Short mmCIF file of C-alpha atoms in Angstrom, two decimals:
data_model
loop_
_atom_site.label_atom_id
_atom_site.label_comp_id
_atom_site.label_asym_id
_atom_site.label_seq_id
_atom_site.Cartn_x
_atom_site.Cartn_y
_atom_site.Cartn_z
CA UNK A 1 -14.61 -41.79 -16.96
CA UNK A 2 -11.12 -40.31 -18.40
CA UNK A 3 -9.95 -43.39 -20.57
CA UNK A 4 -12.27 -44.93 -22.94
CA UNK A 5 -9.50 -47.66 -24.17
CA UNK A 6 -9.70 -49.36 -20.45
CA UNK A 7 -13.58 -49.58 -20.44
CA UNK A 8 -13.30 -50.54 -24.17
CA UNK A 9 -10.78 -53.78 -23.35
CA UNK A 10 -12.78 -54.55 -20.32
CA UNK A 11 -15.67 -55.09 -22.74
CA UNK A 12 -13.56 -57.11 -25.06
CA UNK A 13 -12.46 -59.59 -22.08
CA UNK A 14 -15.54 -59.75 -21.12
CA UNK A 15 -17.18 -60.67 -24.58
CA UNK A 16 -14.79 -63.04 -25.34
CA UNK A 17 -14.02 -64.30 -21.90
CA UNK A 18 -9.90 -64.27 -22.14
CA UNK A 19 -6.96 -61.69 -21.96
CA UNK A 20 -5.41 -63.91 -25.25
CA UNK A 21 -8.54 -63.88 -26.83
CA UNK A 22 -9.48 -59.70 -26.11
CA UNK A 23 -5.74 -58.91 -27.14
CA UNK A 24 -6.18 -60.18 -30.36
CA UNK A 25 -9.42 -58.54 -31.35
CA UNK A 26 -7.91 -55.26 -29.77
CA UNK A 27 -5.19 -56.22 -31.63
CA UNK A 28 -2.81 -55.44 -28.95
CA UNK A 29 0.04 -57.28 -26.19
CA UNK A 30 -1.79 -59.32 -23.39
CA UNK A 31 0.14 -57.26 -20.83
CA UNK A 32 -1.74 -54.46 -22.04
CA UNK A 33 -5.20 -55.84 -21.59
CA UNK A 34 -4.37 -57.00 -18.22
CA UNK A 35 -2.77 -53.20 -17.72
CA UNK A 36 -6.10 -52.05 -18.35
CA UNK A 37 -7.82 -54.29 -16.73
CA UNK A 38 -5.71 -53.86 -13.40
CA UNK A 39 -5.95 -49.88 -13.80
CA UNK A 40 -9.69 -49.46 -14.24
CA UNK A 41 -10.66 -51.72 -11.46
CA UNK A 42 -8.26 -50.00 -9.75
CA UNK A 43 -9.91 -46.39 -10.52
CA UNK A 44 -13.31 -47.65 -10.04
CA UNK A 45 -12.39 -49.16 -6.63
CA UNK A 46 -13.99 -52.53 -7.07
CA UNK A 47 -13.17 -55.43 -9.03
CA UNK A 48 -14.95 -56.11 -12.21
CA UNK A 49 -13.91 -59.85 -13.09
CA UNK A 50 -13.66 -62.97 -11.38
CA UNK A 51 -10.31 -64.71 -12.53
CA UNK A 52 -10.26 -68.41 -12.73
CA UNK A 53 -8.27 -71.04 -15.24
CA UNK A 54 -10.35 -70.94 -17.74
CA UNK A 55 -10.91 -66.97 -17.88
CA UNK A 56 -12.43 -63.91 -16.21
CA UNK A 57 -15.84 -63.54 -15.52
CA UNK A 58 -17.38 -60.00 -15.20
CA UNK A 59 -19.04 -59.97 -11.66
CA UNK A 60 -21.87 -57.82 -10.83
CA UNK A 61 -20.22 -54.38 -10.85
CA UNK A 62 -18.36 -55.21 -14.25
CA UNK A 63 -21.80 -56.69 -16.08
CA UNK A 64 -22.97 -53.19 -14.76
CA UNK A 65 -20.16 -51.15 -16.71
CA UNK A 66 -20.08 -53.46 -19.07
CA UNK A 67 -23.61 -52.91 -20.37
CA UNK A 68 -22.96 -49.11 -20.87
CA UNK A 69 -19.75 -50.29 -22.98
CA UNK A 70 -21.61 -52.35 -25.16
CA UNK A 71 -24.45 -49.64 -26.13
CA UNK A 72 -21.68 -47.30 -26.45
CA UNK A 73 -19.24 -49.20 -28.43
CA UNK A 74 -22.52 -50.09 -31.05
CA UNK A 75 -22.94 -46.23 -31.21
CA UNK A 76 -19.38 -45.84 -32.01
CA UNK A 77 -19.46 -48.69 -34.66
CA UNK A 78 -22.49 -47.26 -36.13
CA UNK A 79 -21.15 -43.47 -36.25
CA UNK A 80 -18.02 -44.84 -37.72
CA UNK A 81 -19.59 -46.80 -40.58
CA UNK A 82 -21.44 -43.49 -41.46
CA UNK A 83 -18.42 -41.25 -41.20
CA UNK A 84 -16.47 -43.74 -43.77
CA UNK A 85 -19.70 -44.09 -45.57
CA UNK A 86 -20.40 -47.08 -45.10
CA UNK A 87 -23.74 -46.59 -43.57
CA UNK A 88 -25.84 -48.68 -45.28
CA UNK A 89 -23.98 -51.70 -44.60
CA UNK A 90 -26.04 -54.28 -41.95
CA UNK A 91 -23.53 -56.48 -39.63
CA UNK A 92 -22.29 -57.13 -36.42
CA UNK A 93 -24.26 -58.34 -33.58
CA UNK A 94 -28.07 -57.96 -33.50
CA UNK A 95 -29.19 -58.46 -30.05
CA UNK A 96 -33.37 -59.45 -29.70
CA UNK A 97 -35.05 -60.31 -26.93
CA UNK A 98 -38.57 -61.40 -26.03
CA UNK A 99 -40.26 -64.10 -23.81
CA UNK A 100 -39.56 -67.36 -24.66
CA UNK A 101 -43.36 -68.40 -25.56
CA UNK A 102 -42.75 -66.19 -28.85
CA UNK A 103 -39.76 -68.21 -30.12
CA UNK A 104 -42.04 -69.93 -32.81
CA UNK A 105 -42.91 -66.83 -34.39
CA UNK A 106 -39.50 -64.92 -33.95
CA UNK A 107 -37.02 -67.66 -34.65
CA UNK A 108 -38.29 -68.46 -37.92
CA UNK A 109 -37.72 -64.87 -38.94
CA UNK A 110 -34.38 -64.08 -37.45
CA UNK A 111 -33.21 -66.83 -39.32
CA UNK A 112 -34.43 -65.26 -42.85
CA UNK A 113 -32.91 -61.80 -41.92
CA UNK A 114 -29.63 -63.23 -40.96
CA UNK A 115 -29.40 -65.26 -44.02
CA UNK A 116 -30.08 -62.39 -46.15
CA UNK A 117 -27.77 -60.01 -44.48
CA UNK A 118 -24.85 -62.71 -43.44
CA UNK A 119 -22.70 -60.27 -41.90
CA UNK A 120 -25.46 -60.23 -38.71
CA UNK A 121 -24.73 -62.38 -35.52
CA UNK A 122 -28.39 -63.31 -34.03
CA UNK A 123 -28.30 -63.23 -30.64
CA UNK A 124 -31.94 -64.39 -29.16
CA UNK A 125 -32.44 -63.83 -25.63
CA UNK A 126 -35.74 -64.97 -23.90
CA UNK A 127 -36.59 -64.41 -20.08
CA UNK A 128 -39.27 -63.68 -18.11
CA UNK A 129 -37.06 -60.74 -17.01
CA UNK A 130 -37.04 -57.27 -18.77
CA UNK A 131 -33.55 -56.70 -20.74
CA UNK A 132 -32.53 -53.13 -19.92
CA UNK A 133 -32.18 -51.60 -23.27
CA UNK A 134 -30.65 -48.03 -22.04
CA UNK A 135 -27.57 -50.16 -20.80
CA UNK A 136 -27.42 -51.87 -23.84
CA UNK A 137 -28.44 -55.16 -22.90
CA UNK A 138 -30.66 -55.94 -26.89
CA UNK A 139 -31.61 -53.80 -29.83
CA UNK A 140 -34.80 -54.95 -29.89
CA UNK A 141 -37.67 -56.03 -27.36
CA UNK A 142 -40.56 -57.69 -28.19
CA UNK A 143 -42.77 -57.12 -25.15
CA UNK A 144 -46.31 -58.21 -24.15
CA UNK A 145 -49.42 -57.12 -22.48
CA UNK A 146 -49.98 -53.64 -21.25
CA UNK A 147 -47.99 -51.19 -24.00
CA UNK A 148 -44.30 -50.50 -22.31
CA UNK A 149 -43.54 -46.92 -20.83
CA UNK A 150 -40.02 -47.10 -19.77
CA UNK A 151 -38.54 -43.26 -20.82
CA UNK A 152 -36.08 -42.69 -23.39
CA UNK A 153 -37.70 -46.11 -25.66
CA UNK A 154 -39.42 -46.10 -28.87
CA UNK A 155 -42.56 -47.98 -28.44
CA UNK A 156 -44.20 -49.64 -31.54
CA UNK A 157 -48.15 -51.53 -31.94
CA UNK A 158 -46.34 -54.93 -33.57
CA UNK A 159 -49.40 -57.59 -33.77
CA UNK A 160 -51.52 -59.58 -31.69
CA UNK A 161 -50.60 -63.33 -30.77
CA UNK A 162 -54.23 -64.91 -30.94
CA UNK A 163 -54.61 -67.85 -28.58
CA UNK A 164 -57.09 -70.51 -27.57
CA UNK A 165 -57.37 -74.33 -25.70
CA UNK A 166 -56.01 -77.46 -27.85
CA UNK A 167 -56.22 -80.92 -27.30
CA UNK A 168 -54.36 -83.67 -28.76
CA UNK A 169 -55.81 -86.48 -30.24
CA UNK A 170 -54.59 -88.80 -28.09
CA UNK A 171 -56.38 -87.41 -25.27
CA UNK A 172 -59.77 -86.87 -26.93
CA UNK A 173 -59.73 -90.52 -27.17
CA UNK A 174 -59.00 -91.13 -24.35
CA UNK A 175 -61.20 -88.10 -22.17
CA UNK A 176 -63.08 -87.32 -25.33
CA UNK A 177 -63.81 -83.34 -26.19
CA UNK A 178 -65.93 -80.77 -23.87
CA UNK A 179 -68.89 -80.27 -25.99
CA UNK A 180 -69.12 -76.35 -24.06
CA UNK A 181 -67.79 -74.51 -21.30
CA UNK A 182 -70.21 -76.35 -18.31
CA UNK A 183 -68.28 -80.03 -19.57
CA UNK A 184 -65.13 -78.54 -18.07
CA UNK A 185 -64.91 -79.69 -14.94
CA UNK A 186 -64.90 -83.18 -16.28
CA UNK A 187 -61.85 -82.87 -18.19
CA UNK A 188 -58.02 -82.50 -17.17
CA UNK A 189 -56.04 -79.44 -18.06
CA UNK A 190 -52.15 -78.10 -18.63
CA UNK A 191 -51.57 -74.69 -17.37
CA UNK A 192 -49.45 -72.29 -15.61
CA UNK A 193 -47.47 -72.83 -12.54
CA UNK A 194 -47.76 -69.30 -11.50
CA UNK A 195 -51.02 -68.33 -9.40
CA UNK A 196 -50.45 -64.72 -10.26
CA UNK A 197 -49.42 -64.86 -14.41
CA UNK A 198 -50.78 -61.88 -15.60
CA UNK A 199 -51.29 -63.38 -19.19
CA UNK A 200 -55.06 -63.16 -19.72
CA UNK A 201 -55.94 -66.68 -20.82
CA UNK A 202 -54.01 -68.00 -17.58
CA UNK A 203 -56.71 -65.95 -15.24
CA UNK A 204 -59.27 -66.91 -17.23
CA UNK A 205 -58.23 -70.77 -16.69
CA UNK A 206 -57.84 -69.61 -12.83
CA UNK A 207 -61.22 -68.30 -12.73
CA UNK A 208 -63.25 -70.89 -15.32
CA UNK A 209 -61.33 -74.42 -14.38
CA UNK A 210 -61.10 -76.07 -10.67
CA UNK A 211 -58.08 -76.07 -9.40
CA UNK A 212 -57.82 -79.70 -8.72
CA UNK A 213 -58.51 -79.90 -12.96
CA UNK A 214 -55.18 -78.68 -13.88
CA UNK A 215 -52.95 -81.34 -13.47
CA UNK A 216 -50.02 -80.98 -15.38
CA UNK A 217 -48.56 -77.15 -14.47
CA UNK A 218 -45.20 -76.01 -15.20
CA UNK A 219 -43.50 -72.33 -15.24
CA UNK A 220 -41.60 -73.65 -18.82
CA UNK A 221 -44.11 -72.66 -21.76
CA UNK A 222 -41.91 -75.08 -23.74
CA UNK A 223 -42.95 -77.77 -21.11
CA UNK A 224 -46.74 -76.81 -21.03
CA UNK A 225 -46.93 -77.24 -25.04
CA UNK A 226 -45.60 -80.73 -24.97
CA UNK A 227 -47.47 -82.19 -22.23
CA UNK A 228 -50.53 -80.41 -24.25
CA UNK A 229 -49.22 -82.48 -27.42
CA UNK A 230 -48.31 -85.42 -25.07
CA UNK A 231 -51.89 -85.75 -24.07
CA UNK A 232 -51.73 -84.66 -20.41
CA UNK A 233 -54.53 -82.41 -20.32
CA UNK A 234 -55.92 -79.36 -23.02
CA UNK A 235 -54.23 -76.41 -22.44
CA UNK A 236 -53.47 -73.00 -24.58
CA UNK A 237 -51.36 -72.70 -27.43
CA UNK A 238 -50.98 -69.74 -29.65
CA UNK A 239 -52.68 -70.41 -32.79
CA UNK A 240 -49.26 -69.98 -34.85
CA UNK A 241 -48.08 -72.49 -33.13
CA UNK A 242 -50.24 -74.86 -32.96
CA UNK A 243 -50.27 -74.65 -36.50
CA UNK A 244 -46.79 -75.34 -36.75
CA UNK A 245 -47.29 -78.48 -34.69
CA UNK A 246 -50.40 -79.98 -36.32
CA UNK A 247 -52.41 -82.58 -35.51
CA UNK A 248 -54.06 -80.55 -32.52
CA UNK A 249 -57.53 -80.55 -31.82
CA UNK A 250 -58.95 -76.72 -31.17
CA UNK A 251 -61.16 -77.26 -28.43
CA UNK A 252 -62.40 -73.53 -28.68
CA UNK A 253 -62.74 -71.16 -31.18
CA UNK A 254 -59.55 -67.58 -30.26
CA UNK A 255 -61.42 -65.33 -28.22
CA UNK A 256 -60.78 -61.52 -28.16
CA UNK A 257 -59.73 -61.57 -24.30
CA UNK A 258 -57.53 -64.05 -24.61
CA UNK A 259 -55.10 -62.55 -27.25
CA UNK A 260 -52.01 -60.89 -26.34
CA UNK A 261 -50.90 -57.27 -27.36
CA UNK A 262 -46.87 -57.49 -28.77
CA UNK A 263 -45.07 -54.63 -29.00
CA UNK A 264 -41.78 -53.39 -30.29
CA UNK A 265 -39.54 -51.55 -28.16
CA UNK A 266 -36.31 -50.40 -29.16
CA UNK A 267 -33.93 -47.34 -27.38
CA UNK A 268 -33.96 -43.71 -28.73
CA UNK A 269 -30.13 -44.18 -28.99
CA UNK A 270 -30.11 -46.74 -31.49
CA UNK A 271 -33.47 -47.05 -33.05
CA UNK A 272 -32.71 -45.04 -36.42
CA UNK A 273 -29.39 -46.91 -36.82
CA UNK A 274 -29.16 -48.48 -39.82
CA UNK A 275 -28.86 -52.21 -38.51
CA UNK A 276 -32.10 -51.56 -36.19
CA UNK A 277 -34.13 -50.33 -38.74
CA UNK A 278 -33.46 -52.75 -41.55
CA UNK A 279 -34.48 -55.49 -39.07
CA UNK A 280 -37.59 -53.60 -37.59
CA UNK A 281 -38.74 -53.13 -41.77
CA UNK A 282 -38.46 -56.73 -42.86
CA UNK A 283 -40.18 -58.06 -38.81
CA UNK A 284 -42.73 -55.86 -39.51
CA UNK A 285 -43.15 -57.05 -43.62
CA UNK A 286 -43.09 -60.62 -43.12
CA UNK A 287 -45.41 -60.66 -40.03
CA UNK A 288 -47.69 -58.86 -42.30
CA UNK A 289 -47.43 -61.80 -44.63
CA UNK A 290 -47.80 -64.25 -41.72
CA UNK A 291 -51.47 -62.10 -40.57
CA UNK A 292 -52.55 -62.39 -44.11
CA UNK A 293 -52.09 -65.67 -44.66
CA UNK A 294 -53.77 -67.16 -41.58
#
């Protein structure tokens, strides 16, 4: 590709969603954003927004471009901070993702690192997909199970979520509590919609409870953790968060096979920037703080 300014306004209409809006971060006419616009898709050979009244919308071929513009705008952004020497400065948009189970541990600490450096934007991004990070898509994965070995990534040991069965207290009045293991086909259970999660205290729930046990099942961990505090069955909960909750009943002592590996997983591109590596330093201090304390 022969002209960086078209690719770099594409990305600007697409972050912001308007021509108005792109031309005055670019700080430039509209007629030249749609100019661009008009001569990269026609260079490319495909169109690369949707237009409609209330904007454009990349569509698949321009999320695809746009990706690699965003990773290499940051690098640009980054090599120009050092250049002016300004390279110790922490700001603009820090992209994390992770599943959405881990928000209780990560949220909490996002927000402490963006008040302490307020020139960061937070942008949290959970799925059960996996964000691309050589196109750019976050800065920072938090990733479970199995340790990641996607090339060209920086792969870090980050902790261990440690997980077990709760029960509210509503329903051990109602049900009462399983004294052991052999008691639990009397009692009703929350769990996982999906017959083939991977998550090792899901199989073990597939292999140890009767199907017709688990009552309340959902694909939303969100959902699953409120029907557990709701009283619709027991059901797992990470031990952070159940401690966050309070007033759950553990039914079980954590046991080794049911805790889940994280890891940290950034791009070789951008891990040793300086806005990636102040936020990997203070994740990795106050999670520290968080495994000594509990």
């Amino acid at each position: 590709m022969d002209n960086w300014d078209e690719i770099r306004t594409a990305y600007h209409v697409a972050r912001v969603g308007t021509v108005s809006g792109a031309a005055e971060a670019l700080g430039v006419h509209h007629a030249t954003v749609i100019r661009h616009i008009d001569a990269l898709e026609e260079r490319l050979g495909t169109k690369l927004f949707q237009r409609h009244a209330r904007g454009y919308t990349p569509t698949e071929a321009g999320e695809d471009l746009l990706r690699v513009a965003q990773a290499t705008d940051d690098q640009f952004s980054q090599l120009a901070g050092r250049l002016k020497g300004r390279g110790n400065e922490v700001g603009g948009e820090l992209v994390v993702t992770s599943l959405g189970g881990y928000s209780p541990l990560l949220v909490p600490i996002l927000t402490e690192f963006q008040a302490e450096y307020p020139e960061i934007i937070v942008r949290y991004l959970t799925s059960d997909r996996l964000f691309r990070l050589e196109y750019g898509e976050a800065h920072v994965a938090i990733r479970a199970g199995r340790a990641p070995d996607q090339p060209d990534n920086v792969v870090q040991a980050f902790t261990t979520q440690q997980t077990t069965l709760y029960a509210s207290q509503s329903y051990v009045d109602r049900y009462g509590c399983p004294k052991n293991w052999d008691e639990f086909h009397k009692h009703r259970f929350v769990g996982a919609d999906d017959p083939k999660s991977r998550a090792p205290f899901a199989a073990w729930m597939r292999e140890h409870v009767p199907a017709q046990n688990i009552v309340f099942r959902s694909g939303d961990v969100h959902a699953q953790r409120r029907a557990i505090q709701e009283g619709a069955g027991i059901g797992f909960m990470s031990v952070l968060h159940a401690r966050e909750v309070g007033g759950l009943i553990e039914v079980t002592e954590p046991r080794e096979d049911w805790a889940v590996p994280l890891w940290l997983v950034t791009h070789m591109d951008l891990h040793r920037t300086t806005k990636v590596q102040a936020f990997l330093t203070f994740l990795k201090a106050r999670v520290r703080e968080l495994d000594a304390a509990s």
